[in-house]
Coordinates of C-alpha atoms in Angstrom, one line a residue:
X1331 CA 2.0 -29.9 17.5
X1332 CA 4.3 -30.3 20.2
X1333 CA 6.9 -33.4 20.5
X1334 CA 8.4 -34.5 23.5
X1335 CA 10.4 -37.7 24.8
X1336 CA 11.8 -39.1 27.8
X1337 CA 13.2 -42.1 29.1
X1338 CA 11.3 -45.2 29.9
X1339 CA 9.7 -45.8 33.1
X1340 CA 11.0 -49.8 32.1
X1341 CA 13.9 -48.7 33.6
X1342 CA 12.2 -47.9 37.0
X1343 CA 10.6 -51.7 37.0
X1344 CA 13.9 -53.5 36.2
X1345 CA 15.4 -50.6 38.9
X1346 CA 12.6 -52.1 41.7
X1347 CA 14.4 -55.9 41.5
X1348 CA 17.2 -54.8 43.1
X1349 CA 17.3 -51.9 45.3
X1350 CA 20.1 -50.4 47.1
X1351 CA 20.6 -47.3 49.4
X1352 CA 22.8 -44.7 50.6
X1353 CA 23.2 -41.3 52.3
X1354 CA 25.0 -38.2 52.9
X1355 CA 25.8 -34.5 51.7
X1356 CA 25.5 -31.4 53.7
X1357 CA 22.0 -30.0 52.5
X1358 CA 22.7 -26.0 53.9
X1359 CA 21.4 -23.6 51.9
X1360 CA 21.4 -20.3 53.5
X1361 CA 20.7 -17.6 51.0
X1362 CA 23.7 -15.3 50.0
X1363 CA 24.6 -12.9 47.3
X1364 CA 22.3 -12.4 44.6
X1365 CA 19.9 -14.2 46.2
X1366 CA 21.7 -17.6 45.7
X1367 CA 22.1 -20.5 48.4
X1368 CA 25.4 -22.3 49.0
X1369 CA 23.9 -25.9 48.4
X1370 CA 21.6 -27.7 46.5
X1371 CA 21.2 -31.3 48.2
X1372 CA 18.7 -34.0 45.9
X1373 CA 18.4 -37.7 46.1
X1374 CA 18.0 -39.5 43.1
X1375 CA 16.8 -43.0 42.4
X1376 CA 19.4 -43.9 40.0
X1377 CA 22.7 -43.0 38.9
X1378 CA 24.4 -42.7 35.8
X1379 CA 26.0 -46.1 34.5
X1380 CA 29.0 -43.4 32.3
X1381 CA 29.2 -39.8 32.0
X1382 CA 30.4 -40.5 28.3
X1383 CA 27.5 -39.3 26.5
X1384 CA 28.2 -42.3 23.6
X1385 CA 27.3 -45.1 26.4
X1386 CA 25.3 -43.4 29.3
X1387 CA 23.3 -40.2 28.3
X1388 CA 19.7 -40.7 29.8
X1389 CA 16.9 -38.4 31.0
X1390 CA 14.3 -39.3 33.0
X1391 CA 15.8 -39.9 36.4
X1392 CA 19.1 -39.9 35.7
X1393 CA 18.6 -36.3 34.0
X1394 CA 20.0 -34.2 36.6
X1395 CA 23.5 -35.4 36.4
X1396 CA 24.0 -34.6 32.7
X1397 CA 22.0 -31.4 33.2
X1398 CA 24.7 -30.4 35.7
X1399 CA 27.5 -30.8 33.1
X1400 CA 26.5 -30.1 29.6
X1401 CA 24.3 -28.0 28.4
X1402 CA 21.7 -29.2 25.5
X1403 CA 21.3 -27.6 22.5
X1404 CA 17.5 -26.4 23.2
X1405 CA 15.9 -27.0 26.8
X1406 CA 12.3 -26.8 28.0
X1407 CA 11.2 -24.3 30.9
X1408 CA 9.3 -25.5 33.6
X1409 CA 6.1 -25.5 31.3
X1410 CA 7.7 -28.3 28.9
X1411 CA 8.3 -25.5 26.2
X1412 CA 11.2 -25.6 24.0
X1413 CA 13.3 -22.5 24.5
X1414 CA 16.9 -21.6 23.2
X1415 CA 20.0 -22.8 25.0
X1416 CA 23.2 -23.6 23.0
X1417 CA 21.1 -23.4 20.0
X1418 CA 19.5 -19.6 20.0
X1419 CA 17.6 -19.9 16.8
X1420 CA 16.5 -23.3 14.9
X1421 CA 14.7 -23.3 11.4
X1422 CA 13.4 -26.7 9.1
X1423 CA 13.7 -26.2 5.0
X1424 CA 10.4 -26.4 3.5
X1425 CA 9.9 -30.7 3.5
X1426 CA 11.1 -30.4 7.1
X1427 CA 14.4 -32.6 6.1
X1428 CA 16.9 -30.3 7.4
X1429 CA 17.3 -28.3 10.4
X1430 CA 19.5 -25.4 10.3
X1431 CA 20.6 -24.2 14.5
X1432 CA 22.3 -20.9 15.1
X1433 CA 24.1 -21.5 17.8
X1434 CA 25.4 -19.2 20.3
X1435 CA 28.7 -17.0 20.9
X1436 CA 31.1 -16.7 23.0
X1437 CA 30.6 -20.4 25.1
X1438 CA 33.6 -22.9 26.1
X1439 CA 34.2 -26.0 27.6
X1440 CA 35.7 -26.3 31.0
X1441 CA 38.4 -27.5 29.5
X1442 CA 39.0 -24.0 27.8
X1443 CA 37.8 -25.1 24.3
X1444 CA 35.2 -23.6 22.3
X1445 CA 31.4 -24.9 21.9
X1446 CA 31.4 -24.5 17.9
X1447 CA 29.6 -26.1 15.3
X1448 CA 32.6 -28.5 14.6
X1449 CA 32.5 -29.5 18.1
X1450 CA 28.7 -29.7 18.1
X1451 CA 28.8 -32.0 15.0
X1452 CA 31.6 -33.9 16.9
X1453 CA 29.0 -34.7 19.6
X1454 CA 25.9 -35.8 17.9
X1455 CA 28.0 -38.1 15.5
X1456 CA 29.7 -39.8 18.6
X1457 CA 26.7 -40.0 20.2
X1458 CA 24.4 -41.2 17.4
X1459 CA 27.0 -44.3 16.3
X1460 CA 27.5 -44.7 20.4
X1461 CA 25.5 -47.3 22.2
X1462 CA 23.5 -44.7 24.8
X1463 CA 19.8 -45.7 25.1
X1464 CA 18.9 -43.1 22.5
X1465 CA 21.4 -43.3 20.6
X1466 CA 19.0 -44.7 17.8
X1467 CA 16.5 -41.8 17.6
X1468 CA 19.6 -40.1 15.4
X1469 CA 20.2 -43.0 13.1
X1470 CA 20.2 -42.2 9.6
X1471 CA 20.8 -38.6 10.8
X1472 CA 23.3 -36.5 9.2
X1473 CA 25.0 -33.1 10.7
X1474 CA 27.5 -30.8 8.9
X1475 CA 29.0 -27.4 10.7
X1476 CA 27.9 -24.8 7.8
X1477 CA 30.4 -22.5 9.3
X1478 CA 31.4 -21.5 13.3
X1479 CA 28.0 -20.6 14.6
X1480 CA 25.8 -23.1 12.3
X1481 CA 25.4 -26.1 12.2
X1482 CA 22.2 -28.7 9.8
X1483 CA 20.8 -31.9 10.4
X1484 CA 19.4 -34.0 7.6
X1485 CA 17.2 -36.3 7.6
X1486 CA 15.7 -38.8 4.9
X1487 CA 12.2 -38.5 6.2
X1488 CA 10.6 -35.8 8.7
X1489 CA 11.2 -36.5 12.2
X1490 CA 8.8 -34.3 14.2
X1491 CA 10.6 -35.4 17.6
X1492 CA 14.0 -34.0 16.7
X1493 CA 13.4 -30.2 18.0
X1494 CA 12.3 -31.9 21.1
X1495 CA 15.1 -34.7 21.1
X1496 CA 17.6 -31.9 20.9
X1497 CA 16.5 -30.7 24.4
X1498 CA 17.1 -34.0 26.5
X1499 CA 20.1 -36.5 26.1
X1500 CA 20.8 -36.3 22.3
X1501 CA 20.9 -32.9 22.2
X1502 CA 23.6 -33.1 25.0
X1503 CA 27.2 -31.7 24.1
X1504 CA 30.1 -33.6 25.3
X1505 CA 33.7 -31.7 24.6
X1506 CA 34.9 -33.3 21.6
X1507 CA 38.5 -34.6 23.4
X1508 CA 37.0 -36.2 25.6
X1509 CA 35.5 -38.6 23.2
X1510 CA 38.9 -40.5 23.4
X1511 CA 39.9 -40.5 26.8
X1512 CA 39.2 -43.4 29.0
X1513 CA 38.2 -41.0 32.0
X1514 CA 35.2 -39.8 29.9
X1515 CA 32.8 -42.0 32.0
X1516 CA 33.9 -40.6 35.3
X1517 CA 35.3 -36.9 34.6
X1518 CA 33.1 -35.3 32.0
X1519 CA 33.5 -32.2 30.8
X1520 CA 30.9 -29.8 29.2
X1521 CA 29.6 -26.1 29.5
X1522 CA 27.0 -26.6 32.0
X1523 CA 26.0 -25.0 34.9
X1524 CA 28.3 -27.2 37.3
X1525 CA 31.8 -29.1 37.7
X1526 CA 31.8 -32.5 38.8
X1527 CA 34.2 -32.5 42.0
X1528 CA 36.0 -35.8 41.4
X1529 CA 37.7 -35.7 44.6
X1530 CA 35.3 -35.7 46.6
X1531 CA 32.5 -37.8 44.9
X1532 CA 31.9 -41.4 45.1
X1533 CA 30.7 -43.4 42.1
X1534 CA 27.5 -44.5 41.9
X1535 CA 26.5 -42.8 45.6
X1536 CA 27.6 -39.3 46.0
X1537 CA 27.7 -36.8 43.2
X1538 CA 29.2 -33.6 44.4
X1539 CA 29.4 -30.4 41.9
X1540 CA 30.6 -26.9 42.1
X1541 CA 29.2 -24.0 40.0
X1542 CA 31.2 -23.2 36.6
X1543 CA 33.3 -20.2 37.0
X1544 CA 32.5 -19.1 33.5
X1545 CA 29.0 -20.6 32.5
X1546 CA 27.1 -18.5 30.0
X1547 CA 24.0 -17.6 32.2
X1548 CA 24.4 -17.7 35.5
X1549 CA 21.9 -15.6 36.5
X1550 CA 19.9 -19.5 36.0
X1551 CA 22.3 -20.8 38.8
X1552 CA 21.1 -20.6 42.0
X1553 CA 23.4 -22.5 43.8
X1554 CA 27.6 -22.2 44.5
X1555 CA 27.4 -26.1 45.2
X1556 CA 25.3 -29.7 44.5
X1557 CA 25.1 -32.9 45.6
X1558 CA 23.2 -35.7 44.6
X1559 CA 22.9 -38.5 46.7
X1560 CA 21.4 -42.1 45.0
X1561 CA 18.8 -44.0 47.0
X1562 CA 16.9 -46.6 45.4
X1563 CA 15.4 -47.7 48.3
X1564 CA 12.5 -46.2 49.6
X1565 CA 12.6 -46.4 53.5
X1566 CA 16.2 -44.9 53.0
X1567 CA 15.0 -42.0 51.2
X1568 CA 11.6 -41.2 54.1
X1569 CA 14.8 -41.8 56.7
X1570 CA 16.8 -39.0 54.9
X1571 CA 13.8 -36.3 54.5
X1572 CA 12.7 -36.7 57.9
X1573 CA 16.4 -36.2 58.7
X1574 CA 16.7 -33.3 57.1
X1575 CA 19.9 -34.7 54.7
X1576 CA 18.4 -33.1 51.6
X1577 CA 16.5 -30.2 49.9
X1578 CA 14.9 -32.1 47.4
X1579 CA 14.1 -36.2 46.9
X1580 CA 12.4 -38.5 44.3
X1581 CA 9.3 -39.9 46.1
X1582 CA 9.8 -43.2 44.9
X1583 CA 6.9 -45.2 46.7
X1584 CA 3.6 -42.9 46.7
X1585 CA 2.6 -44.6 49.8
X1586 CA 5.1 -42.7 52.3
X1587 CA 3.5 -39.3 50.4
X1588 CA 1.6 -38.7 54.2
X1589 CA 4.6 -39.3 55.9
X1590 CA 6.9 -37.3 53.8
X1591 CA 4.3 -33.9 54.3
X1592 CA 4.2 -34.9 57.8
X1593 CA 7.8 -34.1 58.2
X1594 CA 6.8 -30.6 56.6
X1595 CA 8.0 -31.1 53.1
X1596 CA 5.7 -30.2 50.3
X1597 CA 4.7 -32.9 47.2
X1598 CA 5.3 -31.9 43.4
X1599 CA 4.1 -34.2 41.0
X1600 CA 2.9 -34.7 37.2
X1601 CA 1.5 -37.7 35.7
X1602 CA 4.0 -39.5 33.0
X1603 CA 3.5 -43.3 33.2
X1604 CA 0.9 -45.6 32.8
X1605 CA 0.4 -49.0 34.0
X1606 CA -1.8 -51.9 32.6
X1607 CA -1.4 -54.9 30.0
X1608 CA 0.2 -54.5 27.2
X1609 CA -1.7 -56.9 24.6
X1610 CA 1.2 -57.9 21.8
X1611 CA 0.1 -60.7 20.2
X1612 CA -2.5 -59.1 17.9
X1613 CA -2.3 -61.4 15.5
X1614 CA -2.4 -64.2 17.7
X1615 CA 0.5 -66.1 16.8
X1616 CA 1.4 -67.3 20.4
X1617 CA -2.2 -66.8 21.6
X1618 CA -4.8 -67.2 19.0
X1619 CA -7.2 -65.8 21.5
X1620 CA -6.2 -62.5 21.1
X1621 CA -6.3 -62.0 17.9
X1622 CA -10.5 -61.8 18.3
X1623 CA -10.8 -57.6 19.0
X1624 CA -13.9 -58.8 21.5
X1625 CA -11.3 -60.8 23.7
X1626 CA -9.2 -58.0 23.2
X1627 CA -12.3 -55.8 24.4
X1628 CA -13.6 -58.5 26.8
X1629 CA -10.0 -57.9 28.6
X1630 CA -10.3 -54.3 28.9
X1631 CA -13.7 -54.7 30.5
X1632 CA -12.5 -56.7 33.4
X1633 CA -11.0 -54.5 35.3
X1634 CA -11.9 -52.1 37.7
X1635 CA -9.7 -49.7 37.0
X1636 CA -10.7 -46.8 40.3
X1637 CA -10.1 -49.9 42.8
X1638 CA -6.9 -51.0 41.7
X1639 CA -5.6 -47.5 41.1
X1640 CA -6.5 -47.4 45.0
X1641 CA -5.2 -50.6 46.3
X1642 CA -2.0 -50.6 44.4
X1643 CA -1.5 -46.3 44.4
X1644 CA -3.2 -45.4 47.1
X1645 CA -5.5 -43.2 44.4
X1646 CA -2.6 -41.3 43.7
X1647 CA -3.1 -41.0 40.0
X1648 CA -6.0 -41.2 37.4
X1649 CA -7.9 -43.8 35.6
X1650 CA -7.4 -44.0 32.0
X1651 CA -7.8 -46.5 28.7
X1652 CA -5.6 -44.3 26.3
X1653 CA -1.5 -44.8 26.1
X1654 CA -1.6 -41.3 25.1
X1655 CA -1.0 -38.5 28.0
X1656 CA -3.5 -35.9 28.7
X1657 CA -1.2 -33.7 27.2
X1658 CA -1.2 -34.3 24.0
X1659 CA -3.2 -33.6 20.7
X1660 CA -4.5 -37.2 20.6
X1661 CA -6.1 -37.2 23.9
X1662 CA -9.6 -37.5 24.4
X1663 CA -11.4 -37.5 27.8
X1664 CA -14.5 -39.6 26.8
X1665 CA -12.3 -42.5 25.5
X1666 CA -11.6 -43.2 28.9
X1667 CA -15.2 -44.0 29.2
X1668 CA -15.2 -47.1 26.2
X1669 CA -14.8 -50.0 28.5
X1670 CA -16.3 -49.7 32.1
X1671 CA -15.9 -52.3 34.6
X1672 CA -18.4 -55.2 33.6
X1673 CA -17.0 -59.0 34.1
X1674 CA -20.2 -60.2 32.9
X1675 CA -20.4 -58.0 29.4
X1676 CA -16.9 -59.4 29.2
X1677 CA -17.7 -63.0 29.7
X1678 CA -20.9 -62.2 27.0
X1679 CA -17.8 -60.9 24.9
X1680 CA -15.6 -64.0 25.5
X1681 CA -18.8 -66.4 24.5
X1682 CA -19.2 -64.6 21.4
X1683 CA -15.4 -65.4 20.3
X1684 CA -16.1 -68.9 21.1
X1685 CA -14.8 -68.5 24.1
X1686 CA -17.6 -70.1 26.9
X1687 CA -15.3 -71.5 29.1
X1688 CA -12.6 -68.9 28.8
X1689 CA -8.9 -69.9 27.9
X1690 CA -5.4 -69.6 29.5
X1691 CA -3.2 -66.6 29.0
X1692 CA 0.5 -66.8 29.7
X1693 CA 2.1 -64.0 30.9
X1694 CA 5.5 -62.6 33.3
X1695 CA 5.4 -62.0 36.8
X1696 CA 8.0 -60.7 39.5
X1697 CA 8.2 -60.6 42.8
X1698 CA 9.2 -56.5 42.9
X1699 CA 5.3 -56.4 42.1
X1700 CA 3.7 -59.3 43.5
X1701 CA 0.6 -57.5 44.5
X1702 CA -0.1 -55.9 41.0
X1703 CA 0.4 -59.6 39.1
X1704 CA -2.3 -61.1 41.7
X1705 CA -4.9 -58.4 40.8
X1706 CA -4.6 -59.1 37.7
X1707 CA -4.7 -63.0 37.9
X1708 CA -7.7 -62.3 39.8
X1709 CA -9.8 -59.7 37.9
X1710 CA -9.2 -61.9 34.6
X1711 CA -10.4 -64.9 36.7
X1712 CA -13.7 -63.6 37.5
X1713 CA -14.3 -63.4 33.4
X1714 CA -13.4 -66.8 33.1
X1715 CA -9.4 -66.0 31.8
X1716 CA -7.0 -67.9 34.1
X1717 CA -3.4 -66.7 34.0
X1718 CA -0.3 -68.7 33.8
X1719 CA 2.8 -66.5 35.1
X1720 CA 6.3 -67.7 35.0
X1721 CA 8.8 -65.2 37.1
X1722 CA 11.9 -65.2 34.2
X1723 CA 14.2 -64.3 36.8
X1724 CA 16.1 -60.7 37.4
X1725 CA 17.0 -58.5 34.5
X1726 CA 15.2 -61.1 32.5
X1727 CA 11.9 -59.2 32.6
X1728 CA 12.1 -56.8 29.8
X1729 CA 14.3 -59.2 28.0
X1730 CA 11.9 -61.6 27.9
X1731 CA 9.0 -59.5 26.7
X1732 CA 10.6 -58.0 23.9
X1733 CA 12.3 -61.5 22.6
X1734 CA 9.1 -61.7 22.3
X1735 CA 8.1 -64.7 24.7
X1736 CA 5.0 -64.0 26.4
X1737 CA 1.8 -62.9 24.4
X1738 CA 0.9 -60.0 26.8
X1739 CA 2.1 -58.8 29.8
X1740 CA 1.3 -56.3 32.7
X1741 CA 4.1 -53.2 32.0
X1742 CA 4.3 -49.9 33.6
X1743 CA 5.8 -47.5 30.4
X1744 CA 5.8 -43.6 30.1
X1745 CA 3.0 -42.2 28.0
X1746 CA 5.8 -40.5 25.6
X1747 CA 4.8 -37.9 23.4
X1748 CA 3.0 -38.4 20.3
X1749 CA 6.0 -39.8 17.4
X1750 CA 8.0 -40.7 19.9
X1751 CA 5.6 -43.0 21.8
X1752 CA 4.5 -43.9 18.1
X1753 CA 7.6 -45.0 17.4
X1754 CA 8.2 -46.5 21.5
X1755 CA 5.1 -48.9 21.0
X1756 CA 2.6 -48.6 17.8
X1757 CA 4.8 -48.2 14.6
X1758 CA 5.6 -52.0 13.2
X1759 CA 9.3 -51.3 14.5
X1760 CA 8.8 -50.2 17.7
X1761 CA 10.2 -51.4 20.5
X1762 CA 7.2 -52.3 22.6
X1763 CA 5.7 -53.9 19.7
X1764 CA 7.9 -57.3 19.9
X1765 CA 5.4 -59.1 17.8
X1766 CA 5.7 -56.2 14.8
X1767 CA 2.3 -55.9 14.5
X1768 CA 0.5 -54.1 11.9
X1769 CA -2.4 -52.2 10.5
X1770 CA -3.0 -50.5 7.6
X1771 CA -5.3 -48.1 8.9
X1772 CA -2.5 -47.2 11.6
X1773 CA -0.2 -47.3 9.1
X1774 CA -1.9 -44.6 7.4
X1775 CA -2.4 -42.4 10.3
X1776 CA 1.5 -42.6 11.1
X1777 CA 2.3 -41.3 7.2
X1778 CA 0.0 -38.7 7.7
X1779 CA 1.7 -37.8 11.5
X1780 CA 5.4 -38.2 9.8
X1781 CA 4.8 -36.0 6.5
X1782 CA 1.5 -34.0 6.5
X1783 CA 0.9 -30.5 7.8
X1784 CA 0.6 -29.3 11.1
X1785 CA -3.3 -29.6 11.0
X1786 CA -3.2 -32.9 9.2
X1787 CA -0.8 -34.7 11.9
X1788 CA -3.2 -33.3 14.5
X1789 CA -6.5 -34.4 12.9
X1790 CA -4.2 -37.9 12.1
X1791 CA -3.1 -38.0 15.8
X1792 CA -6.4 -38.0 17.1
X1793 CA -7.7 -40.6 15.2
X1794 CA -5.3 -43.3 15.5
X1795 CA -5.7 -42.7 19.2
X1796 CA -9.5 -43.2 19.1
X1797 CA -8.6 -46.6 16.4
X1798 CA -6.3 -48.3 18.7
X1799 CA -8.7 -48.0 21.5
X1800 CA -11.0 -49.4 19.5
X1801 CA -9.4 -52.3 18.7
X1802 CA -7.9 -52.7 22.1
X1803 CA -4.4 -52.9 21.5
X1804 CA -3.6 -52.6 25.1
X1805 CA -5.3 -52.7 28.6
X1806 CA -4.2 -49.4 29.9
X1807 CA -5.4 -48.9 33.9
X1808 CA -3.9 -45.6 35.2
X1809 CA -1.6 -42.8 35.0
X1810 CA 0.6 -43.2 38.1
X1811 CA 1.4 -40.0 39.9
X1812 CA 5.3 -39.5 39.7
X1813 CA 6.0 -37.6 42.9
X1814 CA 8.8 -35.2 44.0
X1815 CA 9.5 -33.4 47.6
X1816 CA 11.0 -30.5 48.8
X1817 CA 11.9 -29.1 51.9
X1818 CA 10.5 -26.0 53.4
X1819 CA 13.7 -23.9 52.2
X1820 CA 13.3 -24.5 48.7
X1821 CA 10.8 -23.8 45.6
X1822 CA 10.5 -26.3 42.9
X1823 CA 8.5 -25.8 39.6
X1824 CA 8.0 -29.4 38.9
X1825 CA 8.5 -29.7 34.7
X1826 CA 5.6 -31.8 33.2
X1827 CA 7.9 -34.0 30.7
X1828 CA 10.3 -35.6 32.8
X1829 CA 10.2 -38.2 35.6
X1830 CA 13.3 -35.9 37.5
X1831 CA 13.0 -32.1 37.9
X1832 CA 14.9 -29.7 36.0
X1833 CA 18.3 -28.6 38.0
X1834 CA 17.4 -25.4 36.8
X1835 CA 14.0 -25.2 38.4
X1836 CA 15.1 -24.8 41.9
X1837 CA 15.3 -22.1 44.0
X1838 CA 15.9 -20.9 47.8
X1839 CA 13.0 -19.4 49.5
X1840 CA 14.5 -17.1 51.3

């Protein structure tokens, strides 16, 4: 079974309440020797809050900056396969508790020192008792440098998203001086690909790199320069495509798609979020209401899933009723079929739980998505459910929700891979699961996942996907599209496990 993580797409809705954008950065990219261009110009959607790995080390959107810098112990290809990197060999004991990595010769820092296992060790310590987002999937982790070229983690329990943890920000290495120098978060230094150009790059809007002199493999770079530019805004970033200011851009709002290809750019995209309610009171401690698995079921059944995957993404996207992604070993196509649209089944449902006359359900609302909050109000109005919103105010959104202080709430989240997004929203713990809800029978499924066999965690995976749409944990309506353009001078092959594309994964044309 194949694990795989990234970061949360909550960080795109708290992103949408306040946007901001800028421009800039030469985008030529005329092909020279060995088939390379001179520049590599991309807007991203974010930037990173530090380049210390301890406090900012994020995939997702922000990946591309730290993929520029470091290098990660394993990275996937543009399939989503892990393949060697720092790390050329990796190997569990027989209770998969430790992880032995051979890592490679012969690599340094930019600041001449060598990439060993003591410096290795150095920066999954500093960055597992650090206070980066993921800094908690290496709790309890331990890591000892066997000797210069080896290095083991140990664990207490299996952790079958480590391998694939190792390839996105905790599995980023950091030079271990570094970790006490107050200009970590601005002038990093690692044994990636690029150098950050300090000189000429401005915090937070323009991130300008120059190739590493002495990089291990750089037949994998294909450009002498980078930029990144950050535009949150989406009217900024169509206004720089159709300028021609860039090579490559985050599509951030799939409704300018048409007007992007119009200027003669060409769409990428994979499908990593999904949007819908998530249903946290389970038990019905706040709402009693949803404690009843047919109000739970009556909810899922009142929405029309293909029209508001239209009027909210333009159709860009699929209809779906599993948190699961189509890519993993839980999927299953026809679960997607276990609640069709039918407000008056779902009022039949709500009449059953001794519900007749329907009941109120509180939830959050903001006005980033205005439009999304009054479908809702209004497809759980026609089954007789009347919604109370309160708007908690910026940055209060996710703050709210997980304090917990709302019963169930619309959320857009990435459909992580399988522990991970166990662990992200259906494990008692989790962080999506505020209420720390609990089931035996899930229970069960997630021992077998952590500790069985390869075929037992598959047959396990499967089945706790079908339970918990069964029991309607959450309202799930769509996979959203996650869409990325290039210009006519440049090939992309667009990764399927992160929201950003690899750095390594474009090319010139020409």
């Amino acid at each position: 079974m194949m694990f795989r993580w990234k970061a949360t797409a909550a960080v795109a809705v708290v992103a949408a309440l306040a946007l901001t954008g800028c421009a800039g950065g030469d985008t030529t990219s005329s092909t020279g020797e060995g088939g390379k261009a001179d520049r590599l110009t991309l807007i991203s959607i974010a930037a990173p809050t530090s380049y210390d790995i301890t406090q900012g080390a994020e995939w997702g959107n922000r990946s591309a900056f730290f993929e520029a810098v470091f290098d990660t112990i394993l990275r996937k290809d543009s399939s989503g396969e892990i393949q060697p990197n720092l790390a050329t060999e990796y190997e569990y004991n027989d209770d998969n508790t430790v992880l032995t990595l051979t890592l490679r010769d012969g690599v340094t820092f930019t600041d001449g020192t060598p990439v060993n296992a003591e410096a290795v060790v150095t920066s999954m310590e500093e960055f597992r008792d650090g206070t980066a987002p993921q800094a908690a999937t290496m709790a309890g982790k331990e890591f000892a440098a066997v000797d210069d070229s080896t290095v083991t983690i140990t664990m207490e329990a299996p952790d079958p998203s480590l391998v694939n943890l190792l390839s996105i920000a905790p599995g980023v290495v950091q030079a271990p001086a570094t970790f006490s120098n107050p200009d970590a978060a601005t002038k990093p230094v690692g044994s990636g690909p690029y150098v950050l150009d300090t000189a000429s790059t401005v915090t937070g809007t323009t991130y300008n790199f120059t190739a590493n002199p002495d990089y291990w493999n750089k037949d994998a770079v294909k450009y002498d320069n980078l930029t990144i530019n950050v535009m949150e805004d989406t009217t900024a970033i169509l206004n720089a495509i159709k300028a021609g200011e860039a090579n490559g851009a985050k599509i951030a709002d799939n409704n300018t798609i048409s007007e992007v290809e119009g200027a003669g750019w060409t769409i990428e995209s994979n499908e990593l979020d999904f949007q819908g309610l998530l249903l946290l009171d389970r038990a019905g401690t706040m709402a009693p209401e949803l404690a009843d698995l047919k109000v739970r079921q009556a909810i899922n059944m009142a929405f029309d899933r293909e029209a508001l995957l239209q009027s909210l993404q333009s159709g860009y996207g699929t209809v779906t009723e599993q948190v699961f992604p189509a890519t993993s070993d839980a999927y299953d196509e026809a679960l997607d079929s276990t609640y069709p649209y039918d407000p008056d089944a779902a009022k039949d449902l709500l009449a059953e739980a001794g519900y007749p006359n329907g009941f109120t359900l509180n939830m959050m609302s903001t006005p980033a998505f205005q439009t999304t909050f009054d479908l809702v109000a209004q497809q759980l109005s026609d089954i007789g459910i009347t919604v109370n919103y309160t708007d908690p105010g910026t940055g209060n959104f996710i703050t709210d929700m997980l304090a917990p202080k709302y019963p169930a709430t619309w959320m857009a989240l990435e459909q992580n891979p399988d522990w991970q997004l166990i662990n992200f929203m259906i494990a008692p713990n989790a962080t999506f699961n505020p209420f720390k809800s609990q089931d035996a029978t899930v229970d069960g499924y997630i021992e077998t996942i952590q500790r069985g066999s390869e075929d037992e965690a598959t047959t396990a995976v499967k089945e706790l996907n079908k339970y918990i749409v069964d029991q309607a944990w959450f309202a799930p309506f769509y996979r959203v599209q996650g869409s990325f353009a290039t210009d006519a001078n440049t090939n992309l092959d667009f990764w399927p496990t992160n929201a950003y594309p690899s750095i390594f994964d474009f090319s010139p044309k020409n």
